[in-house]
CSV table of C-alpha atoms in Angstrom, one decimal:
chain,number,residue,atom,x,y,z
A,1,MET,CA,41.4,-47.4,65.4
A,2,LYS,CA,41.5,-43.8,64.4
A,3,ASN,CA,45.2,-43.5,65.2
A,4,ASN,CA,45.9,-46.6,63.0
A,5,THR,CA,44.1,-45.0,60.1
A,6,ILE,CA,46.1,-41.8,60.3
A,7,TYR,CA,49.3,-43.8,60.6
A,8,TRP,CA,48.6,-45.8,57.4
A,9,PHE,CA,47.5,-42.7,55.5
A,10,PHE,CA,50.8,-41.1,56.5
A,11,ILE,CA,52.8,-44.1,55.4
A,12,LEU,CA,50.9,-44.3,52.1
A,13,SER,CA,51.5,-40.6,51.4
A,14,ILE,CA,55.3,-41.1,52.0
A,15,ILE,CA,55.3,-44.1,49.6
A,16,ILE,CA,53.4,-42.1,46.9
A,17,PHE,CA,55.8,-39.2,47.3
A,18,ILE,CA,58.8,-41.5,46.9
A,19,PHE,CA,57.4,-43.3,43.9
A,20,ASP,CA,56.6,-40.0,42.3
A,21,TYR,CA,60.0,-38.6,43.0
A,22,PHE,CA,61.7,-41.5,41.3
A,23,GLY,CA,59.3,-41.4,38.3
A,24,PHE,CA,57.4,-44.7,39.1
A,25,LEU,CA,54.0,-42.9,38.7
A,26,SER,CA,54.7,-41.4,35.2
A,27,SER,CA,52.7,-44.1,33.5
A,28,PHE,CA,49.7,-43.1,35.6
A,29,LYS,CA,50.2,-39.4,35.3
A,30,ASN,CA,50.5,-39.2,31.5
A,31,PRO,CA,47.0,-40.3,30.7
A,32,ALA,CA,45.6,-37.9,33.2
A,33,GLU,CA,47.7,-35.1,31.8
A,34,ILE,CA,46.8,-36.1,28.2
A,35,PHE,CA,43.1,-36.0,29.2
A,36,THR,CA,43.6,-32.7,30.9
A,37,MET,CA,45.5,-31.2,28.0
A,38,SER,CA,42.9,-32.4,25.6
A,39,VAL,CA,40.1,-30.8,27.6
A,40,LYS,CA,42.2,-27.6,27.8
A,41,GLU,CA,42.7,-27.6,24.0
A,42,LYS,CA,39.0,-28.1,23.3
A,43,VAL,CA,38.1,-25.3,25.7
A,44,PHE,CA,40.7,-23.0,24.1
A,45,ALA,CA,39.5,-24.0,20.6
A,46,LEU,CA,35.9,-23.3,21.7
A,47,LYS,CA,36.8,-20.0,23.2
A,48,SER,CA,38.8,-19.1,20.0
A,49,GLY,CA,35.8,-20.2,17.9
A,50,ILE,CA,33.5,-18.0,19.9
A,51,ASN,CA,35.9,-15.0,19.5
A,52,ASN,CA,36.2,-15.7,15.8
A,53,PHE,CA,32.4,-16.0,15.4
A,54,GLY,CA,32.0,-12.6,17.1
A,55,SER,CA,34.7,-11.2,14.8
A,56,ILE,CA,33.0,-12.7,11.7
A,57,LEU,CA,29.6,-11.5,12.8
A,58,MET,CA,31.0,-8.0,13.2
A,59,GLN,CA,32.7,-8.1,9.8
A,60,TYR,CA,29.4,-9.4,8.3
A,61,GLN,CA,27.5,-6.4,9.8
A,62,ASN,CA,30.2,-4.0,8.5
A,63,ILE,CA,30.1,-5.6,5.0
A,64,LYS,CA,26.3,-5.5,5.0
A,65,LYS,CA,26.3,-1.9,6.0
A,66,ALA,CA,28.9,-1.1,3.3
A,67,PHE,CA,26.6,-2.8,0.7
A,68,GLU,CA,23.6,-0.9,1.9
A,69,GLU,CA,25.5,2.4,1.7
A,70,ARG,CA,26.7,1.4,-1.8
A,71,GLU,CA,23.1,0.7,-2.9
A,72,LYS,CA,21.9,4.0,-1.5
A,73,LEU,CA,24.8,5.8,-3.4
A,74,GLN,CA,24.0,4.0,-6.6
A,75,LYS,CA,20.3,4.9,-6.3
A,76,LYS,CA,21.2,8.5,-5.6
A,77,ILE,CA,23.5,8.6,-8.6
A,78,ALA,CA,20.8,7.0,-10.8
A,79,GLU,CA,18.3,9.7,-9.6
A,80,MET,CA,20.8,12.4,-10.3
A,81,GLU,CA,21.4,11.0,-13.8
A,82,ILE,CA,17.7,11.0,-14.5
A,83,SER,CA,17.3,14.5,-13.2
A,84,LEU,CA,20.3,15.6,-15.3
A,85,GLU,CA,18.9,13.9,-18.4
A,86,ALA,CA,15.5,15.6,-17.9
A,87,LEU,CA,17.2,18.9,-17.4
A,88,ASN,CA,19.2,18.5,-20.6
A,89,GLU,CA,16.0,17.5,-22.5
A,90,GLU,CA,14.2,20.5,-21.1
A,91,ASN,CA,17.1,22.7,-22.1
A,92,GLN,CA,17.2,21.3,-25.6
A,93,LYS,CA,13.5,21.8,-26.1
A,94,LEU,CA,13.7,25.3,-24.8
A,95,ARG,CA,16.4,26.1,-27.3
A,96,LYS,CA,14.3,24.5,-30.1
A,97,GLN,CA,11.3,26.5,-29.0
A,98,LEU,CA,13.2,29.8,-29.0
A,99,GLY,CA,14.4,28.9,-32.5
A,100,ALA,CA,11.0,28.0,-33.8
A,101,PRO,CA,9.7,30.1,-36.8
A,102,LEU,CA,7.4,32.2,-34.6
A,103,PRO,CA,7.2,36.0,-34.0
A,104,SER,CA,10.0,37.2,-31.6
A,105,SER,CA,7.3,39.0,-29.6
A,106,TYR,CA,5.9,35.7,-28.3
A,107,GLN,CA,6.7,34.9,-24.7
A,108,PHE,CA,6.6,31.2,-23.5
A,109,ILE,CA,6.1,29.5,-20.2
A,110,PRO,CA,7.5,25.9,-20.2
A,111,ALA,CA,5.2,23.4,-18.6
A,112,ILE,CA,5.6,19.7,-17.8
A,113,VAL,CA,2.9,17.4,-19.0
A,114,ALA,CA,1.2,15.7,-16.1
A,115,GLY,CA,-1.0,13.4,-18.2
A,116,VAL,CA,-3.1,13.0,-21.4
A,117,VAL,CA,-6.5,11.3,-21.6
A,118,GLU,CA,-9.1,13.2,-23.5
A,119,THR,CA,-7.5,16.4,-22.5
A,120,MET,CA,-3.9,17.3,-21.4
A,121,GLU,CA,-3.0,18.2,-17.9
A,122,ILE,CA,0.0,20.4,-17.3
A,123,SER,CA,1.8,21.1,-14.0
A,124,LEU,CA,1.4,24.9,-13.9
A,125,GLY,CA,-1.6,27.0,-13.0
A,126,ASP,CA,-2.7,30.4,-11.8
A,127,GLU,CA,0.4,30.7,-9.6
A,128,SER,CA,2.6,30.7,-12.7
A,129,GLY,CA,0.5,33.2,-14.7
A,130,ILE,CA,-1.4,30.6,-16.7
A,131,LYS,CA,-4.9,31.7,-17.8
A,132,ALA,CA,-7.8,30.2,-19.7
A,133,GLY,CA,-7.7,31.0,-23.4
A,134,MET,CA,-3.9,30.8,-23.7
A,135,THR,CA,-2.5,28.8,-26.6
A,136,VAL,CA,-0.2,25.8,-26.0
A,137,VAL,CA,2.5,24.8,-28.5
A,138,ASP,CA,5.5,22.6,-29.1
A,139,GLU,CA,7.8,24.6,-31.3
A,140,ALA,CA,5.6,25.8,-34.1
A,141,THR,CA,3.0,23.0,-33.7
A,142,LEU,CA,-0.3,23.6,-32.0
A,143,ILE,CA,-1.0,21.4,-29.0
A,144,GLY,CA,-4.2,23.1,-27.8
A,145,LYS,CA,-5.8,25.8,-25.7
A,146,ILE,CA,-6.0,26.3,-21.9
A,147,ILE,CA,-9.7,25.9,-20.9
A,148,LYS,CA,-9.4,25.5,-17.1
A,149,THR,CA,-6.9,26.5,-14.4
A,150,SER,CA,-6.3,25.9,-10.7
A,151,ARG,CA,-3.5,27.1,-8.5
A,152,TYR,CA,-0.9,24.5,-9.7
A,153,ARG,CA,-2.6,22.7,-12.6
A,154,SER,CA,-4.2,23.6,-16.0
A,155,THR,CA,-6.3,21.7,-18.5
A,156,VAL,CA,-5.6,21.9,-22.2
A,157,ILE,CA,-8.2,21.0,-24.8
A,158,LEU,CA,-6.6,19.2,-27.8
A,159,PRO,CA,-7.5,19.3,-31.5
A,160,TRP,CA,-9.2,15.9,-31.3
A,161,ASP,CA,-11.8,17.2,-28.8
A,162,THR,CA,-15.4,17.3,-30.1
A,163,GLN,CA,-15.8,20.7,-28.4
A,164,ILE,CA,-13.0,22.5,-30.3
A,165,ASN,CA,-13.3,24.6,-33.5
A,166,ILE,CA,-10.0,25.8,-35.0
A,167,PRO,CA,-10.1,28.1,-38.1
A,168,ALA,CA,-7.5,26.7,-40.4
A,169,LYS,CA,-6.1,26.6,-43.9
A,170,THR,CA,-4.0,24.2,-46.0
A,171,SER,CA,-0.5,24.8,-47.5
A,172,ARG,CA,-2.4,25.5,-50.8
A,173,GLY,CA,-4.7,28.1,-49.2
A,174,ALA,CA,-7.9,26.0,-48.9
A,175,LYS,CA,-9.8,27.3,-45.8
A,176,GLY,CA,-11.9,25.2,-43.4
A,177,MET,CA,-12.6,24.4,-39.7
A,178,VAL,CA,-10.6,21.9,-37.8
A,179,VAL,CA,-12.9,19.9,-35.5
A,180,GLY,CA,-12.6,16.8,-33.3
A,181,GLN,CA,-14.6,13.6,-33.7
A,182,ALA,CA,-15.3,10.6,-31.5
A,183,GLY,CA,-12.4,8.1,-31.4
A,184,GLY,CA,-9.7,10.8,-31.4
A,185,LYS,CA,-10.0,11.7,-35.0
A,186,ILE,CA,-9.2,15.2,-36.3
A,187,ILE,CA,-11.2,16.5,-39.3
A,188,LEU,CA,-10.8,19.5,-41.6
A,189,ASP,CA,-14.4,20.5,-42.2
A,190,LYS,CA,-16.3,23.1,-44.2
A,191,VAL,CA,-13.9,23.2,-47.1
A,192,LEU,CA,-15.7,24.5,-50.3
A,193,GLN,CA,-15.7,22.0,-53.2
A,194,LYS,CA,-13.9,24.5,-55.4
A,195,GLU,CA,-11.0,24.8,-52.9
A,196,PRO,CA,-7.8,22.8,-53.8
A,197,LEU,CA,-7.4,19.9,-51.4
A,198,PHE,CA,-4.7,17.2,-51.8
A,199,LEU,CA,-3.3,14.3,-49.8
A,200,ASP,CA,-0.3,15.3,-47.6
A,201,ASP,CA,-1.3,19.0,-47.7
A,202,LEU,CA,-0.2,20.6,-44.4
A,203,VAL,CA,-3.0,22.1,-42.2
A,204,ILE,CA,-2.1,25.2,-40.2
A,205,THR,CA,-4.1,27.7,-38.1
A,206,SER,CA,-5.4,30.6,-40.2
A,207,GLY,CA,-5.1,33.2,-37.4
A,208,GLU,CA,-8.8,33.8,-37.2
A,209,GLY,CA,-10.6,33.2,-33.9
A,210,ASP,CA,-8.7,32.6,-30.7
A,211,PHE,CA,-5.6,30.9,-32.2
A,212,PRO,CA,-2.4,32.6,-33.4
A,213,PRO,CA,-1.7,32.1,-37.2
A,214,ASN,CA,0.7,29.6,-38.9
A,215,LEU,CA,0.7,26.9,-36.2
A,216,LEU,CA,1.0,23.4,-37.6
A,217,ILE,CA,-1.8,21.0,-36.8
A,218,GLY,CA,-1.1,18.1,-39.1
A,219,LYS,CA,-1.3,16.8,-42.7
A,220,ILE,CA,-4.2,15.5,-44.8
A,221,THR,CA,-4.4,11.7,-45.1
A,222,HIS,CA,-7.9,11.2,-46.5
A,223,ILE,CA,-10.4,13.3,-48.5
A,224,ILE,CA,-14.1,12.8,-48.5
A,225,THR,CA,-16.1,14.6,-51.3
A,226,ASP,CA,-19.0,14.2,-53.6
A,227,ASP,CA,-20.7,16.2,-56.3
A,228,ILE,CA,-23.8,17.0,-54.3
A,229,SER,CA,-22.4,18.5,-51.1
A,230,VAL,CA,-21.3,22.2,-50.9
A,231,TYR,CA,-18.4,21.2,-48.7
A,232,LYS,CA,-15.8,18.5,-48.6
A,233,THR,CA,-13.9,17.2,-45.6
A,234,ALA,CA,-10.5,15.7,-45.0
A,235,GLN,CA,-9.0,13.6,-42.2
A,236,ILE,CA,-5.9,15.0,-40.5
A,237,LEU,CA,-2.9,13.1,-39.0
A,238,PRO,CA,-1.7,15.2,-36.1
A,239,ALA,CA,1.9,16.5,-36.4
A,240,VAL,CA,2.7,15.2,-32.9
A,241,ASP,CA,1.6,12.3,-30.7
A,242,TYR,CA,0.0,14.1,-27.8
A,243,HIS,CA,0.5,11.1,-25.5
A,244,LYS,CA,4.3,11.3,-26.0
A,245,GLU,CA,4.5,15.0,-25.1
A,246,ARG,CA,6.6,15.6,-22.0
A,247,LEU,CA,7.2,19.4,-22.1
A,248,VAL,CA,5.0,22.0,-23.8
A,249,PHE,CA,5.0,25.8,-24.0
A,250,VAL,CA,2.2,28.1,-23.1
A,251,ILE,CA,2.2,31.4,-25.1
A,252,SER,CA,1.8,34.0,-22.4
A,253,SER,CA,2.2,37.0,-24.6
A,254,LEU,CA,1.7,37.5,-28.4
């Protein structure tokens, strides 16, 4: 039985070989080859897709990195522009300060304003030679006086402070005392009734007391007087907005 099986398998093999040799099996081979080629094409396409995806992923990472580098560069450029603008502003203010109508003997220390609430904080202190009692100006305008220092900070009392008293006079020569009032008001007080006092008169330091002379404080916007009082008073509009000050100058030497 086993020998018969081998015999018929041998005969069948010869027949298949002959049929294949003369092309009788082409109709059976083509579908198989088509199926095989289709599978090969899909496998190749899948492989190409995987390779392309890897390439796209790598390109995406490179593009993302390039954008991040660009953003960092733009941020750095913006910071440099801000620094340059601040430096130019400081340089211009220094030029104006040196050109202010003040005695040439005055020595100035420029200081950045750190903040303004009731008093002004500046970003210099003992380390920079700042001392309590020094006068602070912006050009020829009085900003205030140093009342407290630390190593790197100083506190400036402003004309609107209720603790300040500044001997002053008007552009017409009327003398009085500049004092602060609640609510941030500045008043010219203790002006004798006989003294000439008019709206828009400029108020400057008289040079008496702890403040150098001829520093502008502001102008008169309102006058309060009566026939009974010995003195009259006037409300002053400051020459500068203290909240908008960014760079001030400490007079270190008169």
